[in-house]
Coordinates of C-alpha atoms and ligand atoms in Angstrom, one line a residue:
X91 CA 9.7 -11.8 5.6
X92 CA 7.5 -9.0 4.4
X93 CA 8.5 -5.1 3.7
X94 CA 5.7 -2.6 4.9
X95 CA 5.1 -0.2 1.5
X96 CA 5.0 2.8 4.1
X97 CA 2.9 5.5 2.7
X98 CA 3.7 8.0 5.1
X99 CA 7.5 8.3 4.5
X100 CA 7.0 8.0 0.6
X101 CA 4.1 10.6 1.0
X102 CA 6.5 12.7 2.8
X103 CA 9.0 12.7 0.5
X104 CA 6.5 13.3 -2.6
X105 CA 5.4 16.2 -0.4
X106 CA 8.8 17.6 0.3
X107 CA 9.8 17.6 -3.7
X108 CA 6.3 19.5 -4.6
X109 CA 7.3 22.0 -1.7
X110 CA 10.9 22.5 -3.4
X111 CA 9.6 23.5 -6.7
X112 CA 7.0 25.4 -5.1
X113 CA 9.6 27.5 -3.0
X114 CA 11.5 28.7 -6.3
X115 CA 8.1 29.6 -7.9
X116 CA 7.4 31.7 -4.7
X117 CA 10.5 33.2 -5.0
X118 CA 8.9 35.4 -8.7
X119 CA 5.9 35.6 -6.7
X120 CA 2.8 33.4 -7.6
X121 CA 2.3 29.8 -6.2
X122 CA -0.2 27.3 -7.1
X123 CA -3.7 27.3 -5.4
X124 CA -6.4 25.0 -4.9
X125 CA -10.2 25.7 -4.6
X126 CA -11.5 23.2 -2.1
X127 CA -15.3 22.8 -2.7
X128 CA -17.0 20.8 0.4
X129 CA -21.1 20.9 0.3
X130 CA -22.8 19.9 3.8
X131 CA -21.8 18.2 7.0
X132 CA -20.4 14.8 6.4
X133 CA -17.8 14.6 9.2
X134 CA -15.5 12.2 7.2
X135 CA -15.6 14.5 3.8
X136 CA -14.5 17.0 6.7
X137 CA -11.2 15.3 7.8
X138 CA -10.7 14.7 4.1
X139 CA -10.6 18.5 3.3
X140 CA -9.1 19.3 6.6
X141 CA -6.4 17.0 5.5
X142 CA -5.9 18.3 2.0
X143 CA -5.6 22.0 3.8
X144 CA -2.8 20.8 5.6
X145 CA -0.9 19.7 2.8
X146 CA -1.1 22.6 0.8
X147 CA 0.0 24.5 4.1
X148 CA 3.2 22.1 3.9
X149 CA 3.9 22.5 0.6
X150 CA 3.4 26.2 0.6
X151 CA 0.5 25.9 -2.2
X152 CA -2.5 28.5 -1.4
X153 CA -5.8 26.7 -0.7
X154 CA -9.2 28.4 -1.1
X155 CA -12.0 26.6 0.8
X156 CA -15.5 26.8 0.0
X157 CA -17.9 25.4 2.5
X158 CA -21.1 25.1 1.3
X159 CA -24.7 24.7 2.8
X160 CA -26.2 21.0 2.5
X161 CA -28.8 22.7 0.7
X162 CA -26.9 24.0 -1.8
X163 CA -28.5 23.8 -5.5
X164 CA -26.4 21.9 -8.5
X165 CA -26.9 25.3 -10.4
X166 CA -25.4 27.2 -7.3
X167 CA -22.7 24.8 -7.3
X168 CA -22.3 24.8 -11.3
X169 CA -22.0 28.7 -11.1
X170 CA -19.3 28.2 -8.5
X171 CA -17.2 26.3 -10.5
X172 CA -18.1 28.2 -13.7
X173 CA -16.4 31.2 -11.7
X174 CA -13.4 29.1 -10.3
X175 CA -12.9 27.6 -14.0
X176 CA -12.6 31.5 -15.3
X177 CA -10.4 32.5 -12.5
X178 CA -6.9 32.7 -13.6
X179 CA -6.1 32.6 -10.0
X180 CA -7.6 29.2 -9.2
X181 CA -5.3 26.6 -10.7
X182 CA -6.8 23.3 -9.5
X183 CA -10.4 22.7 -8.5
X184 CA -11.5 20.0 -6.1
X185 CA -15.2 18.8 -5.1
X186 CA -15.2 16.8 -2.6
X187 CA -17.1 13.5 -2.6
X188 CA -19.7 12.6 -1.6
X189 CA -22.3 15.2 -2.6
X190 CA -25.6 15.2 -0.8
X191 CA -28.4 13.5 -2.8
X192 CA -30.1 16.1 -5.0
X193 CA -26.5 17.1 -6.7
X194 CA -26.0 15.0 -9.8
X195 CA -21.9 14.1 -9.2
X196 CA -21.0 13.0 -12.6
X197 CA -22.6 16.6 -14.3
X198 CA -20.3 18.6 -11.6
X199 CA -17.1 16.3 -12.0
X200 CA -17.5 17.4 -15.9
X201 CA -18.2 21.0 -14.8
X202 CA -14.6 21.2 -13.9
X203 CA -12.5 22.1 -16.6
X204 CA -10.3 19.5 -17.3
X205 CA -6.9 21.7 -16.9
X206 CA -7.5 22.6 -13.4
X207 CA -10.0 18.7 -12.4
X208 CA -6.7 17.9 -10.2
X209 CA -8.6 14.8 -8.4
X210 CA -8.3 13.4 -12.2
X211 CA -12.1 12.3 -12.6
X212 CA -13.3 13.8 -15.6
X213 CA -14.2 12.0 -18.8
X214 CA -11.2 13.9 -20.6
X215 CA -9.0 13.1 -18.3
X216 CA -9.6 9.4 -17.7
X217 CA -9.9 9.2 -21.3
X218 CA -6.6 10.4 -21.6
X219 CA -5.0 7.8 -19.0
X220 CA -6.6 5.1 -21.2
X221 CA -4.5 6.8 -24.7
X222 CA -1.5 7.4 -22.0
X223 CA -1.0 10.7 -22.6
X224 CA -1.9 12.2 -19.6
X225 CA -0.6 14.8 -17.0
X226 CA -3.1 14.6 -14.5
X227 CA -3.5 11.3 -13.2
X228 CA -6.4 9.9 -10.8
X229 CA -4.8 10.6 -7.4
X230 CA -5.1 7.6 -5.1
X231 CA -4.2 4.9 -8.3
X232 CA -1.3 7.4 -9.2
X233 CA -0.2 7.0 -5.4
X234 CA -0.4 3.4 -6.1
X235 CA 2.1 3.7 -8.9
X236 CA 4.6 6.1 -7.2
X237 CA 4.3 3.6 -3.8
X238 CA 5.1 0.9 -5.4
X239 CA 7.9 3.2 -7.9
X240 CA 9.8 4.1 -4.4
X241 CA 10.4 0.6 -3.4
X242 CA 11.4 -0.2 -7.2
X243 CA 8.3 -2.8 -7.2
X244 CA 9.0 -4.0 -11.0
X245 CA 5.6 -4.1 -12.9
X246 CA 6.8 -4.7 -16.1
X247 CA 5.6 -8.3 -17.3
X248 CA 4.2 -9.0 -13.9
X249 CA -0.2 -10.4 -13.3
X250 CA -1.8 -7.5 -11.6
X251 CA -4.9 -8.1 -10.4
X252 CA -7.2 -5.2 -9.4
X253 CA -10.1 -5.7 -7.2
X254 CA -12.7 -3.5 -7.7
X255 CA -13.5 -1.1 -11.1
X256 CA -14.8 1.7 -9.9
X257 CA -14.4 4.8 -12.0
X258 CA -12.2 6.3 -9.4
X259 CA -10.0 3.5 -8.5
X260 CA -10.0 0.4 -10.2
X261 CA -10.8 1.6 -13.6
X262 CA -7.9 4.2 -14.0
X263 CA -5.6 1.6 -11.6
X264 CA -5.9 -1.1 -14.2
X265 CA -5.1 1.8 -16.8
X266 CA -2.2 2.7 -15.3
X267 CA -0.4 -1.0 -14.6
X268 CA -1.2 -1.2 -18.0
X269 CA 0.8 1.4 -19.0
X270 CA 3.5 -0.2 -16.9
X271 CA 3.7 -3.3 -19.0
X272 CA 1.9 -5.0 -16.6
X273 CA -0.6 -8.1 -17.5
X274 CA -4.1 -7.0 -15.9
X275 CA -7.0 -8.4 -14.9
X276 CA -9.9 -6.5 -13.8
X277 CA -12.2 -8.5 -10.9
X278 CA -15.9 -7.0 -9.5
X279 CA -18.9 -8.4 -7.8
X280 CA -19.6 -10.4 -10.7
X281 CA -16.4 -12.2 -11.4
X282 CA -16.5 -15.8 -10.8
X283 CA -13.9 -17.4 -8.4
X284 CA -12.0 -14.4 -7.8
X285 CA -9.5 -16.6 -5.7
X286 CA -8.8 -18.2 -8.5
X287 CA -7.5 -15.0 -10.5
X288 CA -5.7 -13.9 -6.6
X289 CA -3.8 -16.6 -6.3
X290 CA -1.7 -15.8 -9.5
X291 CA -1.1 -12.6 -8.9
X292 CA 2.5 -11.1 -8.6
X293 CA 0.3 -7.6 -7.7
X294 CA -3.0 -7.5 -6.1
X295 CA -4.5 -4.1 -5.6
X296 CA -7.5 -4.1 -3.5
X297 CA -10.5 -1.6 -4.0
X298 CA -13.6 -2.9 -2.7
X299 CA -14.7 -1.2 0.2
X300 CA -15.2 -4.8 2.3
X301 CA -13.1 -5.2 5.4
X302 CA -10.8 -8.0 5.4
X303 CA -11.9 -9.2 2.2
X304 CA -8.6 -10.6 0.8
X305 CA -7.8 -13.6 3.2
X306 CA -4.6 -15.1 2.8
X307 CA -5.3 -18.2 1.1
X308 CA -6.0 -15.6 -2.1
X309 CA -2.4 -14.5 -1.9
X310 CA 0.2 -16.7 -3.7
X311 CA 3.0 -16.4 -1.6
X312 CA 5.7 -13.6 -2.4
X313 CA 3.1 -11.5 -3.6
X314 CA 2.8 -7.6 -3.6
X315 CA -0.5 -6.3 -1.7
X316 CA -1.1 -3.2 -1.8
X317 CA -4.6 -2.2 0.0
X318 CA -6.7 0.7 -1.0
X319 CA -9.3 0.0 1.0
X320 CA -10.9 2.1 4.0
X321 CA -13.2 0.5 6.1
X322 CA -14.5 1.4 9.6
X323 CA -14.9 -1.1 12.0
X324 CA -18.1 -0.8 14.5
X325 CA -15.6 -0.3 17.0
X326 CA -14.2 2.5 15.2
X327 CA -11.5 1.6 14.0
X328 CA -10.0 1.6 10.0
X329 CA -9.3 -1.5 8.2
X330 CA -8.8 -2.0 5.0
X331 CA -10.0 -4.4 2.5
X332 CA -6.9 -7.0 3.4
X333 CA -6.6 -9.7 6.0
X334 CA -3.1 -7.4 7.0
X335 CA -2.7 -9.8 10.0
X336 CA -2.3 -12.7 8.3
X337 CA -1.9 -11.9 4.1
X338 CA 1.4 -10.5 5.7
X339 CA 2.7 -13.8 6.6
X340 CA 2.3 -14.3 2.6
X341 CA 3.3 -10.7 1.3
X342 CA 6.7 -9.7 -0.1
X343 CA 5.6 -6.1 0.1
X344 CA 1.9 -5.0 2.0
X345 CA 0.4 -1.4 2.7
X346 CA -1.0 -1.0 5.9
X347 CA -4.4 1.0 7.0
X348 CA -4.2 3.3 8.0
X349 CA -0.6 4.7 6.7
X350 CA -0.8 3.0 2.9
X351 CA -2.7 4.1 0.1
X352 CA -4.3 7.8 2.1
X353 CA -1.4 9.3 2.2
X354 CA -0.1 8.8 -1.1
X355 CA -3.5 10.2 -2.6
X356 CA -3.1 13.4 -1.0
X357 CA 0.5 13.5 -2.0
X358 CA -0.5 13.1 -5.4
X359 CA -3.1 15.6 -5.2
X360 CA -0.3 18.3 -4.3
X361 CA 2.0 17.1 -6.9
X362 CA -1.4 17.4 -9.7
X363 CA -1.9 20.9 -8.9
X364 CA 2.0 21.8 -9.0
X365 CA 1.2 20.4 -12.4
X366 CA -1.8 22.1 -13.4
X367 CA -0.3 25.7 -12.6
X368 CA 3.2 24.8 -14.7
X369 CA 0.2 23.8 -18.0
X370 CA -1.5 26.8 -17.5
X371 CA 1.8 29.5 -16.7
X372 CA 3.7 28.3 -19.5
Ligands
NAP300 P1 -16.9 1.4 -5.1 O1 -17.2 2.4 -6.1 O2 -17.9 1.0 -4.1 O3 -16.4 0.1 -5.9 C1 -16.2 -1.1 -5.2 C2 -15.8 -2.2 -6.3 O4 -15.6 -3.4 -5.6 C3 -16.9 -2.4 -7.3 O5 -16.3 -2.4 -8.6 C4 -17.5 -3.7 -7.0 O6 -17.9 -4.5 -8.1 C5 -16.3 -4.4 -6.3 N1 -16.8 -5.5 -5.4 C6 -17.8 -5.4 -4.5 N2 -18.0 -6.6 -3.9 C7 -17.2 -7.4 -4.5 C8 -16.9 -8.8 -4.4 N3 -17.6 -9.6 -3.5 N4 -16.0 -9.4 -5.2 C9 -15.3 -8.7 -6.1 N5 -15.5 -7.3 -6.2 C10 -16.4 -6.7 -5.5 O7 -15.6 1.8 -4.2 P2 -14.3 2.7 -4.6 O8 -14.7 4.1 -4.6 O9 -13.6 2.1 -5.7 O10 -13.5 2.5 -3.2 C11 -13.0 1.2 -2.9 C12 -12.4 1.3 -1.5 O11 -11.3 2.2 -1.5 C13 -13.3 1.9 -0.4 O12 -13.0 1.2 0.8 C14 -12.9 3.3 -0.3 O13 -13.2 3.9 0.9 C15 -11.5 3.2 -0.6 N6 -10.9 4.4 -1.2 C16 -9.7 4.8 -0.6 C17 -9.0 5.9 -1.1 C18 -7.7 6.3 -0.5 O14 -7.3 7.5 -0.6 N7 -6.9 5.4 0.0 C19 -9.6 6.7 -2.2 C20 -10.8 6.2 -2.7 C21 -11.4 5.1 -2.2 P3 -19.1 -4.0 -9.1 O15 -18.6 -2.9 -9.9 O16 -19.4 -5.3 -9.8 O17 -20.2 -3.5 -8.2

């Protein structure tokens, strides 16, 4: 019988600790804000920032949102963040992803100075993951971890595979089950029988961006599956990158989509720019 890893309730309750601490630091008078940066019209990156506005709202964190014409220039966005990086004010800064065409991602990512990049993505602070001595963590694999830390998932000594090795997710997830003691192995596009590496895992974190990729004969059974995946359906509805119907069958623990992985990442957004105010009002 499998146990639903239920990223709402855990989200809620990595919300509701941020939104403690944040009511004593309201009570000297200053609380933590984060600069949203959204350039252009894309309706999901909308509901994204929509979604990140709320949760600074419930945590009682300011947010400063900066909508931006699709037309915007990578210098006019560079000077933006140049100002936001000086302004003792701004404590985390956020772009959100994707940026229309003519914007070169990775130079803005690294525009961000690393103190207040709260999503986690720069070079300095992926680098640091990799030495472990980090305090911001890459949001959605850091949800990951705390997910599976609420329902006492032991890593330690356990195969983790991680589908997927994107900079954003699978790179710094591997990192971080490392970190854990885990054993990891890193699968992409190119690995060759990918079932074969699936099928041993005590942990399988998904990543791939292909609905109902993981089938359950790649699950050994008993396995943890978590599923970061978010795929829409031509019928419009989300999926992830898991079988859910019938890897549950298989799964000690599985995340569903929606109501898995998304909510923890936002979560862990509140809880990096709590951080990245306490490192820079020390
Ligand atoms: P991405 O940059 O497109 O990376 C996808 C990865 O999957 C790549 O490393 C790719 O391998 C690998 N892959 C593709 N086809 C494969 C195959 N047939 N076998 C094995 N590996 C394969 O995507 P991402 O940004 O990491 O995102 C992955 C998914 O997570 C997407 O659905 C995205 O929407 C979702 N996501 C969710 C959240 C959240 O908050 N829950 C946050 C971020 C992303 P190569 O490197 O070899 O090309």
């Amino acid at each position: 019988m499998y146990q639903i890893l239920d990223g709402k309730t855990v989200s809620a309750y990595v919300k509701q600790q941020v939104k403690d601490e944040v009511a004593l630091l309201a009570e000297n008078g200053s609380v933590p804000a984060l600069a949203v940066i959204i350039v252009g019209n894309d309706p999901a990156s909308k509901v994204y920032v929509g979604n990140k506005k709320k949760a600074c709202e419930m945590t009682g964190m300011k947010s400063i949102e900066y909508a931006l014409d699709e037309n915007t220039s990578e210098e006019e966005l560079l000077a933006l963040i140049d100002k936001l990086n000086g302004d003792k004010e701004v404590n985390g800064i956020l772009c959100q992803l994707p940026l229309p065409k003519h914007i070169n991602e990775d130079k803005i990512i690294d525009a961000i100075a690393p103190e207040k990049d709260v999503d986690g993505f720069s070079a300095v602070n992926v680098g640091k993951i990799w030495l472990g001595k980090y305090e911001i963590s890459p949001c959605t694999p850091m949800g990951v971890i705390e997910l599976l830390d609420y329902y006492k998932i032991p890593l330690e000594g356990k195969n983790c595979v991680v589908v997927g090795r994107s900079n954003i997710v699978g790179k710094p997830m591997a990192a971080l089950l490392l970190e854990r003691n885990a054993t990891v192995t890193i699968c992409h596009s190119r690995t060759k029988d990918l079932a074969s590496f699936t099928k041993n895992a005590d942990v399988i974190v998904a990543a791939v961006g292909r609905a109902n990729f993981i089938t359950a004969d790649m699950v050994k059974d008993g396995a943890v599956v978590v599923d970061v995946g978010i795929n829409r359906l031509e019928s419009g509805k989300l999926c992830g990158d898991v079988d859910f119907e019938n890897v549950k069958e298989k799964a000690s623990f599985i995340t569903p989509v929606p109501g898995g992985c998304g909510p923890m990442t936002i979560a862990v957004l509140m809880k990096n720019t709590l951080v990245a105010y306490k490192a820079q009002n020390k």
